mmCIF file of C-alpha atoms in Angstrom:
data_model
loop_
_atom_site.group_PDB
_atom_site.id
_atom_site.type_symbol
_atom_site.label_atom_id
_atom_site.label_comp_id
_atom_site.label_asym_id
_atom_site.label_seq_id
_atom_site.Cartn_x
_atom_site.Cartn_y
_atom_site.Cartn_z
ATOM 1 C CA MET F 1 53.279 -22.994 8.853
ATOM 2 C CA LYS F 2 53.550 -20.434 11.661
ATOM 3 C CA GLY F 3 53.173 -17.054 10.968
ATOM 4 C CA SER F 4 54.639 -17.443 7.450
ATOM 5 C CA GLU F 5 53.209 -14.956 4.585
ATOM 6 C CA THR F 6 52.754 -16.423 0.724
ATOM 7 C CA GLN F 7 52.318 -13.741 -2.095
ATOM 8 C CA GLY F 8 50.793 -11.271 0.248
ATOM 9 C CA THR F 9 48.100 -14.070 1.967
ATOM 10 C CA THR F 10 49.478 -14.137 5.737
ATOM 11 C CA GLU F 11 48.255 -17.196 7.732
ATOM 12 C CA ASN F 12 47.064 -17.171 11.454
ATOM 13 C CA PRO F 13 49.776 -19.090 13.608
ATOM 14 C CA ASP F 14 46.214 -20.017 15.475
ATOM 15 C CA SER F 15 44.049 -20.674 12.370
ATOM 16 C CA THR F 16 41.537 -23.548 12.380
ATOM 17 C CA ARG F 17 42.737 -26.427 10.919
ATOM 18 C CA ARG F 18 40.383 -28.575 8.823
ATOM 19 C CA LYS F 19 40.735 -32.290 8.497
ATOM 20 C CA ALA F 20 39.581 -33.469 4.395
ATOM 21 C CA SER F 21 40.613 -36.604 3.137
ATOM 22 C CA GLY F 22 43.818 -36.700 5.530
ATOM 23 C CA ALA F 23 45.031 -33.490 4.765
ATOM 24 C CA ALA F 24 44.548 -30.219 6.758
ATOM 25 C CA TYR F 25 42.820 -27.084 5.150
ATOM 26 C CA GLU F 26 44.074 -23.619 6.692
ATOM 27 C CA GLN F 27 42.504 -20.434 7.222
ATOM 28 C CA VAL F 28 43.570 -17.580 5.010
ATOM 29 C CA PHE F 29 43.997 -14.107 6.332
ATOM 30 C CA ASP F 30 44.714 -10.664 4.274
ATOM 31 C CA GLY F 31 47.429 -8.615 4.567
ATOM 32 C CA ARG F 32 45.208 -6.928 7.898
ATOM 33 C CA LYS F 33 44.759 -9.959 9.233
ATOM 34 C CA GLN F 34 41.514 -10.250 8.587
ATOM 35 C CA ARG F 35 39.724 -13.852 7.892
ATOM 36 C CA VAL F 36 38.781 -14.455 4.070
ATOM 37 C CA ARG F 37 35.664 -15.895 4.711
ATOM 38 C CA GLY F 38 34.970 -19.092 2.359
ATOM 39 C CA VAL F 39 38.928 -19.244 1.201
ATOM 40 C CA TRP F 40 41.219 -21.907 2.541
ATOM 41 C CA LYS F 41 44.588 -23.012 1.577
ATOM 42 C CA ARG F 42 46.091 -26.373 1.439
ATOM 43 C CA GLY F 43 50.073 -27.013 0.122
ATOM 44 C CA GLY F 44 49.944 -23.990 -1.162
ATOM 45 C CA VAL F 45 47.075 -24.562 -3.118
ATOM 46 C CA PHE F 46 44.012 -21.827 -2.676
ATOM 47 C CA TYR F 47 40.554 -23.443 -1.687
ATOM 48 C CA ALA F 48 36.672 -22.260 -1.867
ATOM 49 C CA ARG F 49 34.665 -23.687 0.276
ATOM 50 C CA PHE F 50 30.778 -24.526 0.011
ATOM 51 C CA THR F 51 28.080 -25.919 1.773
ATOM 52 C CA ALA F 52 26.068 -28.723 0.130
ATOM 53 C CA THR F 53 23.833 -31.270 1.250
ATOM 54 C CA ASP F 54 23.640 -34.894 0.675
ATOM 55 C CA LEU F 55 20.928 -37.404 -0.322
ATOM 56 C CA ALA F 56 20.112 -37.994 3.462
ATOM 57 C CA GLY F 57 19.550 -34.288 4.211
ATOM 58 C CA ARG F 58 22.639 -33.826 6.077
ATOM 59 C CA LYS F 59 25.462 -30.702 5.650
ATOM 60 C CA ARG F 60 28.921 -30.960 4.891
ATOM 61 C CA ASP F 61 31.892 -28.550 3.486
ATOM 62 C CA THR F 62 33.304 -29.328 0.264
ATOM 63 C CA PHE F 63 36.001 -27.478 -1.066
ATOM 64 C CA ARG F 64 36.977 -26.922 -4.972
ATOM 65 C CA ALA F 65 40.663 -25.518 -5.840
ATOM 66 C CA LEU F 66 41.066 -22.370 -7.551
ATOM 67 C CA GLU F 67 43.919 -22.733 -10.384
ATOM 68 C CA GLY F 68 46.023 -20.040 -11.102
ATOM 69 C CA VAL F 69 45.215 -18.161 -7.779
ATOM 70 C CA THR F 70 48.039 -16.754 -6.085
ATOM 71 C CA SER F 71 47.248 -14.080 -3.551
ATOM 72 C CA ALA F 72 44.263 -14.355 -0.805
ATOM 73 C CA ALA F 73 42.671 -10.827 -2.414
ATOM 74 C CA ALA F 74 42.667 -12.605 -6.155
ATOM 75 C CA ALA F 75 41.233 -16.245 -4.191
ATOM 76 C CA LYS F 76 38.182 -13.337 -2.646
ATOM 77 C CA ALA F 77 37.892 -12.392 -6.102
ATOM 78 C CA GLU F 78 37.580 -15.630 -7.556
ATOM 79 C CA LEU F 79 34.891 -17.158 -5.066
ATOM 80 C CA ALA F 80 32.943 -14.070 -5.380
ATOM 81 C CA LYS F 81 32.597 -14.603 -9.501
ATOM 82 C CA LEU F 82 31.739 -18.710 -8.605
ATOM 83 C CA LYS F 83 28.995 -17.814 -6.178
ATOM 84 C CA LYS F 84 27.396 -15.810 -9.070
ATOM 85 C CA ASP F 85 27.557 -18.596 -11.127
ATOM 86 C CA ALA F 86 25.431 -21.644 -9.190
ATOM 87 C CA SER F 87 26.036 -24.109 -12.204
ATOM 88 C CA ALA F 88 30.606 -23.566 -11.306
ATOM 89 C CA HIS F 89 29.696 -24.692 -7.380
ATOM 90 C CA PRO F 90 30.881 -28.241 -6.905
ATOM 91 C CA VAL F 91 28.077 -30.735 -6.487
ATOM 92 C CA GLN F 92 27.705 -32.914 -3.339
ATOM 93 C CA VAL F 93 25.965 -36.212 -4.070
ATOM 94 C CA SER F 94 27.516 -38.523 -1.298
ATOM 95 C CA GLY F 95 25.915 -41.198 -0.033
ATOM 96 C CA ARG F 96 24.070 -43.978 -3.057
ATOM 97 C CA ILE F 97 23.233 -42.646 -6.311
ATOM 98 C CA PRO F 98 19.745 -43.799 -7.018
ATOM 99 C CA THR F 99 19.320 -46.084 -10.315
ATOM 100 C CA PHE F 100 17.142 -44.476 -13.027
ATOM 101 C CA ALA F 101 14.844 -47.469 -11.956
ATOM 102 C CA ASP F 102 14.123 -45.742 -8.574
ATOM 103 C CA TYR F 103 14.362 -42.281 -9.453
ATOM 104 C CA SER F 104 12.470 -42.293 -12.262
ATOM 105 C CA GLU F 105 9.131 -43.916 -9.749
ATOM 106 C CA ARG F 106 9.661 -41.080 -7.555
ATOM 107 C CA TYR F 107 9.219 -38.894 -10.131
ATOM 108 C CA HIS F 108 6.434 -40.115 -11.662
ATOM 109 C CA ARG F 109 4.964 -40.371 -8.344
ATOM 110 C CA GLU F 110 5.893 -36.853 -6.969
ATOM 111 C CA VAL F 111 5.623 -35.115 -10.397
ATOM 112 C CA SER F 112 3.712 -36.740 -13.042
ATOM 113 C CA SER F 113 0.494 -37.245 -10.535
ATOM 114 C CA THR F 114 0.322 -33.633 -10.588
ATOM 115 C CA LYS F 115 -0.106 -33.772 -14.603
ATOM 116 C CA ARG F 116 -3.500 -34.307 -16.369
ATOM 117 C CA LEU F 117 -4.392 -38.251 -17.029
ATOM 118 C CA ALA F 118 -3.263 -38.664 -20.207
ATOM 119 C CA THR F 119 -0.191 -37.018 -19.419
ATOM 120 C CA LYS F 120 0.687 -39.061 -16.587
ATOM 121 C CA ARG F 121 -0.106 -41.977 -19.213
ATOM 122 C CA LYS F 122 1.846 -41.326 -21.434
ATOM 123 C CA GLU F 123 4.876 -40.727 -19.160
ATOM 124 C CA ARG F 124 4.318 -43.877 -17.337
ATOM 125 C CA THR F 125 5.278 -45.510 -20.245
ATOM 126 C CA HIS F 126 7.959 -43.557 -21.371
ATOM 127 C CA ILE F 127 9.271 -44.291 -18.557
ATOM 128 C CA ASP F 128 8.573 -48.409 -18.323
ATOM 129 C CA TRP F 129 10.693 -48.362 -21.940
ATOM 130 C CA TRP F 130 13.578 -46.617 -20.686
ATOM 131 C CA LYS F 131 13.600 -48.821 -17.373
ATOM 132 C CA GLU F 132 14.048 -51.651 -19.555
ATOM 133 C CA ARG F 133 17.161 -49.663 -20.978
ATOM 134 C CA VAL F 134 18.957 -48.079 -18.308
ATOM 135 C CA GLY F 135 16.715 -48.872 -15.559
ATOM 136 C CA ALA F 136 19.869 -50.521 -13.739
ATOM 137 C CA LEU F 137 22.498 -47.379 -14.618
ATOM 138 C CA PRO F 138 22.442 -44.478 -11.611
ATOM 139 C CA VAL F 139 21.481 -41.411 -13.395
ATOM 140 C CA ASN F 140 24.665 -39.928 -13.176
ATOM 141 C CA ARG F 141 25.897 -42.853 -15.428
ATOM 142 C CA ILE F 142 23.417 -42.617 -18.441
ATOM 143 C CA ALA F 143 25.307 -40.984 -21.313
ATOM 144 C CA ARG F 144 24.368 -39.403 -24.833
ATOM 145 C CA VAL F 145 25.129 -42.950 -25.885
ATOM 146 C CA HIS F 146 22.078 -44.567 -24.056
ATOM 147 C CA VAL F 147 20.200 -41.561 -25.584
ATOM 148 C CA ASN F 148 21.373 -42.061 -28.827
ATOM 149 C CA SER F 149 21.011 -45.689 -28.681
ATOM 150 C CA GLY F 150 17.373 -45.344 -27.331
ATOM 151 C CA ILE F 151 15.757 -42.726 -30.556
ATOM 152 C CA ALA F 152 17.524 -45.641 -32.543
ATOM 153 C CA GLU F 153 15.755 -48.495 -31.084
ATOM 154 C CA LEU F 154 12.358 -46.880 -31.354
ATOM 155 C CA THR F 155 13.314 -45.720 -35.208
ATOM 156 C CA GLU F 156 14.411 -48.784 -36.476
ATOM 157 C CA ALA F 157 10.728 -50.187 -34.438
ATOM 158 C CA GLY F 158 8.732 -48.009 -37.004
ATOM 159 C CA ARG F 159 7.547 -44.923 -34.329
ATOM 160 C CA ASN F 160 7.149 -41.787 -36.264
ATOM 161 C CA PRO F 161 9.473 -38.962 -35.418
ATOM 162 C CA ARG F 162 7.083 -37.030 -32.776
ATOM 163 C CA THR F 163 6.629 -40.230 -31.057
ATOM 164 C CA VAL F 164 10.137 -40.703 -30.791
ATOM 165 C CA ASN F 165 10.945 -37.228 -29.700
ATOM 166 C CA LEU F 166 8.227 -37.373 -26.957
ATOM 167 C CA TYR F 167 9.880 -40.800 -25.172
ATOM 168 C CA VAL F 168 13.444 -38.523 -25.258
ATOM 169 C CA ILE F 169 11.132 -35.472 -23.261
ATOM 170 C CA THR F 170 9.957 -37.820 -20.859
ATOM 171 C CA LEU F 171 13.841 -38.732 -20.235
ATOM 172 C CA ARG F 172 14.809 -35.506 -20.194
ATOM 173 C CA CYS F 173 12.163 -34.425 -17.285
ATOM 174 C CA VAL F 174 13.540 -37.181 -14.952
ATOM 175 C CA LEU F 175 16.895 -36.361 -15.718
ATOM 176 C CA LYS F 176 16.417 -32.605 -15.563
ATOM 177 C CA ARG F 177 15.007 -32.848 -11.757
ATOM 178 C CA ALA F 178 17.420 -35.164 -11.152
ATOM 179 C CA MET F 179 19.897 -32.104 -12.065
ATOM 180 C CA GLU F 180 17.909 -29.999 -10.190
ATOM 181 C CA GLU F 181 18.313 -32.355 -6.531
ATOM 182 C CA GLY F 182 22.183 -32.203 -7.300
ATOM 183 C CA LEU F 183 22.357 -35.770 -8.347
ATOM 184 C CA ILE F 184 24.076 -35.400 -11.457
ATOM 185 C CA GLN F 185 26.390 -32.437 -13.141
ATOM 186 C CA THR F 186 25.322 -32.455 -16.859
ATOM 187 C CA MET F 187 22.631 -33.813 -18.904
ATOM 188 C CA PRO F 188 22.764 -36.409 -21.178
ATOM 189 C CA THR F 189 20.172 -35.120 -23.541
ATOM 190 C CA ALA F 190 22.188 -31.376 -23.565
ATOM 191 C CA GLY F 191 22.294 -29.842 -27.065
ATOM 192 C CA LEU F 192 20.301 -32.757 -28.467
ATOM 193 C CA ARG F 193 17.838 -31.922 -31.230
ATOM 194 C CA PRO F 194 14.489 -33.088 -31.559
ATOM 195 C CA LEU F 195 14.138 -35.342 -35.057
ATOM 196 C CA ARG F 196 12.011 -33.867 -37.529
ATOM 197 C CA THR F 197 8.276 -34.488 -38.091
ATOM 198 C CA ALA F 198 6.611 -33.745 -41.108
ATOM 199 C CA GLN F 199 3.310 -32.188 -40.732
ATOM 200 C CA LYS F 200 0.284 -34.094 -42.568
ATOM 201 C CA ALA F 201 -1.430 -31.495 -45.024
ATOM 202 C CA ARG F 202 -5.162 -31.204 -43.292
ATOM 203 C CA ALA F 203 -8.333 -30.790 -45.622
ATOM 204 C CA LEU F 204 -10.417 -28.283 -44.486
ATOM 205 C CA VAL F 205 -14.041 -29.846 -43.825
ATOM 206 C CA ASP F 206 -16.855 -27.657 -45.348
ATOM 207 C CA ALA F 207 -19.885 -26.530 -43.396
ATOM 208 C CA GLU F 208 -22.271 -28.766 -45.214
ATOM 209 C CA THR F 209 -20.601 -32.003 -44.216
ATOM 210 C CA PHE F 210 -20.971 -31.055 -40.082
ATOM 211 C CA GLN F 211 -24.628 -30.407 -41.377
ATOM 212 C CA ARG F 212 -25.211 -33.974 -42.745
ATOM 213 C CA ILE F 213 -23.282 -35.015 -39.581
ATOM 214 C CA LEU F 214 -25.935 -33.496 -37.239
ATOM 215 C CA ALA F 215 -28.783 -34.468 -39.680
ATOM 216 C CA ALA F 216 -28.296 -38.022 -38.890
ATOM 217 C CA ALA F 217 -27.153 -37.726 -35.074
ATOM 218 C CA PRO F 218 -30.871 -38.131 -33.525
ATOM 219 C CA SER F 219 -31.334 -41.530 -35.114
ATOM 220 C CA ALA F 220 -27.709 -42.666 -35.357
ATOM 221 C CA THR F 221 -27.112 -42.671 -31.634
ATOM 222 C CA ARG F 222 -29.306 -42.887 -28.258
ATOM 223 C CA ASN F 223 -27.606 -39.534 -27.130
ATOM 224 C CA GLY F 224 -27.893 -37.985 -30.689
ATOM 225 C CA ILE F 225 -29.705 -34.156 -28.861
ATOM 226 C CA GLU F 226 -26.882 -34.585 -26.412
ATOM 227 C CA PHE F 227 -24.195 -35.272 -29.156
ATOM 228 C CA ALA F 228 -25.843 -32.618 -31.982
ATOM 229 C CA ASP F 229 -25.368 -30.007 -29.426
ATOM 230 C CA TYR F 230 -21.869 -30.806 -28.141
ATOM 231 C CA LEU F 231 -20.645 -30.241 -32.304
ATOM 232 C CA ARG F 232 -22.328 -27.466 -32.604
ATOM 233 C CA PHE F 233 -21.253 -25.803 -29.183
ATOM 234 C CA LEU F 234 -17.269 -27.101 -30.995
ATOM 235 C CA LEU F 235 -18.209 -25.158 -34.245
ATOM 236 C CA TYR F 236 -19.385 -21.786 -32.990
ATOM 237 C CA THR F 237 -16.292 -21.770 -30.170
ATOM 238 C CA GLY F 238 -13.253 -23.357 -31.675
ATOM 239 C CA ALA F 239 -13.339 -25.226 -28.522
ATOM 240 C CA ARG F 240 -11.266 -28.259 -27.962
ATOM 241 C CA GLU F 241 -13.174 -31.505 -27.280
ATOM 242 C CA LYS F 242 -11.928 -32.265 -23.573
ATOM 243 C CA GLU F 243 -12.027 -28.635 -23.159
ATOM 244 C CA ALA F 244 -15.875 -28.460 -23.809
ATOM 245 C CA LEU F 245 -16.861 -31.461 -22.341
ATOM 246 C CA ARG F 246 -15.662 -29.280 -18.801
ATOM 247 C CA VAL F 247 -17.720 -26.181 -19.375
ATOM 248 C CA ALA F 248 -20.256 -25.658 -17.012
ATOM 249 C CA TRP F 249 -23.965 -23.430 -16.911
ATOM 250 C CA ASP F 250 -21.769 -20.957 -14.383
ATOM 251 C CA ASP F 251 -19.667 -20.753 -17.343
ATOM 252 C CA VAL F 252 -21.979 -19.132 -19.213
ATOM 253 C CA ASP F 253 -22.792 -15.338 -19.137
ATOM 254 C CA PHE F 254 -25.928 -14.575 -20.827
ATOM 255 C CA ASN F 255 -25.624 -11.263 -19.644
ATOM 256 C CA ASN F 256 -22.203 -10.317 -20.987
ATOM 257 C CA GLU F 257 -22.724 -12.849 -24.189
ATOM 258 C CA GLN F 258 -19.443 -14.933 -23.305
ATOM 259 C CA VAL F 259 -18.689 -18.497 -22.158
ATOM 260 C CA ALA F 260 -15.701 -19.235 -20.213
ATOM 261 C CA ILE F 261 -13.169 -22.256 -21.614
ATOM 262 C CA GLY F 262 -11.215 -23.513 -19.060
ATOM 263 C CA SER F 263 -12.292 -22.086 -15.779
ATOM 264 C CA ASP F 264 -11.082 -24.825 -13.969
ATOM 265 C CA GLY F 265 -7.545 -24.397 -15.144
ATOM 266 C CA GLY F 266 -8.067 -27.602 -17.515
ATOM 267 C CA THR F 267 -7.131 -26.268 -20.784
ATOM 268 C CA LYS F 268 -3.842 -26.987 -22.618
ATOM 269 C CA ASN F 269 -1.857 -23.657 -21.935
ATOM 270 C CA HIS F 270 -3.949 -23.764 -18.165
ATOM 271 C CA GLU F 271 -5.134 -20.795 -18.911
ATOM 272 C CA ALA F 272 -9.061 -19.803 -18.685
ATOM 273 C CA ARG F 273 -10.143 -17.738 -22.133
ATOM 274 C CA HIS F 274 -13.392 -15.806 -22.645
ATOM 275 C CA VAL F 275 -15.374 -16.762 -26.281
ATOM 276 C CA ASP F 276 -17.610 -13.601 -27.160
ATOM 277 C CA PHE F 277 -21.311 -14.983 -28.034
ATOM 278 C CA ASN F 278 -22.126 -14.814 -31.844
ATOM 279 C CA PRO F 279 -25.408 -15.510 -33.224
ATOM 280 C CA ASP F 280 -25.205 -19.327 -33.560
ATOM 281 C CA LEU F 281 -23.616 -19.695 -30.237
ATOM 282 C CA ALA F 282 -25.906 -17.457 -28.611
ATOM 283 C CA SER F 283 -29.306 -19.785 -29.996
ATOM 284 C CA LEU F 284 -27.465 -22.639 -29.226
ATOM 285 C CA LEU F 285 -26.922 -22.053 -25.833
ATOM 286 C CA GLU F 286 -30.996 -20.847 -25.295
ATOM 287 C CA GLU F 287 -32.250 -23.725 -27.095
ATOM 288 C CA MET F 288 -29.948 -25.744 -24.350
ATOM 289 C CA GLN F 289 -30.719 -24.019 -21.434
ATOM 290 C CA GLY F 290 -34.377 -24.947 -22.200
ATOM 291 C CA ARG F 291 -34.190 -28.548 -22.280
ATOM 292 C CA ARG F 292 -31.309 -28.290 -19.178
ATOM 293 C CA ALA F 293 -30.856 -31.355 -17.197
ATOM 294 C CA PRO F 294 -32.073 -30.195 -13.486
ATOM 295 C CA ASP F 295 -29.880 -32.487 -11.889
ATOM 296 C CA SER F 296 -26.579 -31.369 -13.468
ATOM 297 C CA ARG F 297 -24.581 -28.177 -13.765
ATOM 298 C CA TRP F 298 -22.710 -29.393 -16.747
ATOM 299 C CA LEU F 299 -23.539 -28.604 -20.639
ATOM 300 C CA PHE F 300 -22.764 -32.224 -21.470
ATOM 301 C CA PRO F 301 -23.852 -34.080 -18.890
ATOM 302 C CA SER F 302 -22.649 -37.548 -18.591
ATOM 303 C CA PRO F 303 -24.989 -39.973 -19.526
ATOM 304 C CA LYS F 304 -24.216 -42.757 -16.686
ATOM 305 C CA ARG F 305 -23.506 -40.222 -14.294
ATOM 306 C CA GLY F 306 -26.352 -41.839 -11.956
ATOM 307 C CA GLU F 307 -26.321 -39.802 -8.718
ATOM 308 C CA LYS F 308 -23.172 -37.874 -9.378
ATOM 309 C CA ASP F 309 -22.957 -35.709 -11.072
ATOM 310 C CA ILE F 310 -20.046 -35.720 -13.944
ATOM 311 C CA PRO F 311 -19.978 -34.673 -17.245
ATOM 312 C CA ALA F 312 -19.414 -36.576 -20.153
ATOM 313 C CA ARG F 313 -16.009 -38.767 -20.756
ATOM 314 C CA SER F 314 -16.254 -38.922 -24.569
ATOM 315 C CA LEU F 315 -18.578 -38.502 -27.363
ATOM 316 C CA ARG F 316 -16.187 -39.874 -29.785
ATOM 317 C CA GLN F 317 -18.022 -43.495 -30.309
ATOM 318 C CA ALA F 318 -21.556 -41.458 -31.224
ATOM 319 C CA LEU F 319 -19.204 -39.352 -33.482
ATOM 320 C CA HIS F 320 -18.037 -42.479 -35.044
ATOM 321 C CA LEU F 321 -21.815 -43.596 -35.450
ATOM 322 C CA CYS F 322 -23.143 -40.427 -37.198
ATOM 323 C CA CYS F 323 -20.218 -39.928 -39.333
ATOM 324 C CA ALA F 324 -21.328 -43.759 -40.826
ATOM 325 C CA ALA F 325 -25.027 -42.975 -40.465
ATOM 326 C CA ALA F 326 -24.398 -39.719 -42.883
ATOM 327 C CA GLY F 327 -21.910 -41.483 -45.456
ATOM 328 C CA VAL F 328 -18.892 -39.378 -44.110
ATOM 329 C CA GLY F 329 -15.368 -40.556 -43.768
ATOM 330 C CA ARG F 330 -14.225 -40.493 -40.493
ATOM 331 C CA LEU F 331 -13.045 -36.772 -38.925
ATOM 332 C CA GLY F 332 -12.233 -36.047 -35.752
ATOM 333 C CA PHE F 333 -13.532 -33.197 -33.229
ATOM 334 C CA HIS F 334 -10.036 -31.273 -33.860
ATOM 335 C CA ASP F 335 -11.580 -30.128 -37.134
ATOM 336 C CA THR F 336 -14.445 -28.333 -35.636
ATOM 337 C CA ARG F 337 -12.012 -26.037 -34.213
ATOM 338 C CA HIS F 338 -10.123 -25.516 -37.764
ATOM 339 C CA ARG F 339 -13.548 -24.944 -39.502
ATOM 340 C CA PHE F 340 -14.166 -21.896 -36.459
ATOM 341 C CA ILE F 341 -11.150 -20.433 -37.028
ATOM 342 C CA SER F 342 -11.456 -20.609 -41.007
ATOM 343 C CA GLU F 343 -15.376 -19.163 -40.678
ATOM 344 C CA CYS F 344 -13.875 -16.336 -38.236
ATOM 345 C CA VAL F 345 -11.207 -15.359 -40.368
ATOM 346 C CA MET F 346 -13.635 -15.164 -43.534
ATOM 347 C CA ALA F 347 -15.754 -13.161 -41.529
ATOM 348 C CA GLY F 348 -12.834 -10.454 -41.209
ATOM 349 C CA VAL F 349 -12.277 -11.032 -37.643
ATOM 350 C CA ASP F 350 -9.061 -9.865 -36.729
ATOM 351 C CA TYR F 351 -6.183 -12.796 -36.047
ATOM 352 C CA LEU F 352 -5.228 -12.000 -32.334
ATOM 353 C CA THR F 353 -9.340 -11.953 -31.234
ATOM 354 C CA ILE F 354 -9.457 -15.543 -33.010
ATOM 355 C CA ALA F 355 -5.829 -16.397 -31.198
ATOM 356 C CA ARG F 356 -7.662 -14.851 -27.688
ATOM 357 C CA TRP F 357 -10.938 -17.307 -27.991
ATOM 358 C CA VAL F 358 -9.476 -20.458 -29.288
ATOM 359 C CA GLY F 359 -6.572 -20.048 -26.709
ATOM 360 C CA HIS F 360 -3.184 -19.262 -28.823
ATOM 361 C CA LYS F 361 -0.473 -16.692 -27.710
ATOM 362 C CA ASP F 362 0.094 -14.913 -30.354
ATOM 363 C CA GLY F 363 -1.952 -14.318 -33.916
#
């Protein structure tokens, strides 16, 4: 093809030729004999060239045919469009595609390890379940039929819709990372709608019920005083169960009359928030400061901490004992959060302030 011109394209007689799959790709030059970078031609067809990285980290060229392009100028314009659309780039996945079993283990080791312990444990359970069904498949061979089959199996086993959705979310997280690494091109969960979940009506626990539980605490459990302080703290701040256990005395600002929730970044949305003192909260914290454990920085130190200063891990057993002693049906610590919000609303506090106190993004 020496010195030939095809519809406005001149190919240099001395052009470099690149071999790919046994065929020659030739450089393309415009009417001014300037090299059109990134554009090649083979067999009368224009190609866009991209550089991609394989699984071993090696870079090599991949070519994509520019269908319908008949001139160097048009090929150059089409290449510019493709570069703007990252999703249009050909994905280079040379080498062995890992199976879901192998890849999910790497995902859990590298990604899940950075998440909260409870989330990590849930993802471990979900990943193991999916491995039994699609573990032997390469990640790029998992299709919608496998996802739908898994959903049907979970549903038939009696799992509630919310639990089924969580299994699918974990699978999506693993495959999304595989897609980001260029191992798959399309998500088998794309466009999949979550199962509808029916939200159970939750009765608001009245203040008298909490008072009965508090009255029973000293005799119902060995750490009754700490449990009563903890329950009152939840009622007066609206904090979540685990958030409250990690509050330290450094988080209590008596001068500005505020307590910081989640200063360690351990809240649900990973953001700290500040709850203004109300009379009950101020009184409680003053009482607690008067009997503060001298060897702990935590508001609710672990009774089994020994020489290691750690907060209590859970006070749920104490809650169950106190509820039984008070003749109260089982309730959860989250009921205190609902009670706090209700009290704030009845006191006329504006919704945005309440949302800020409890860590909601809007009113």
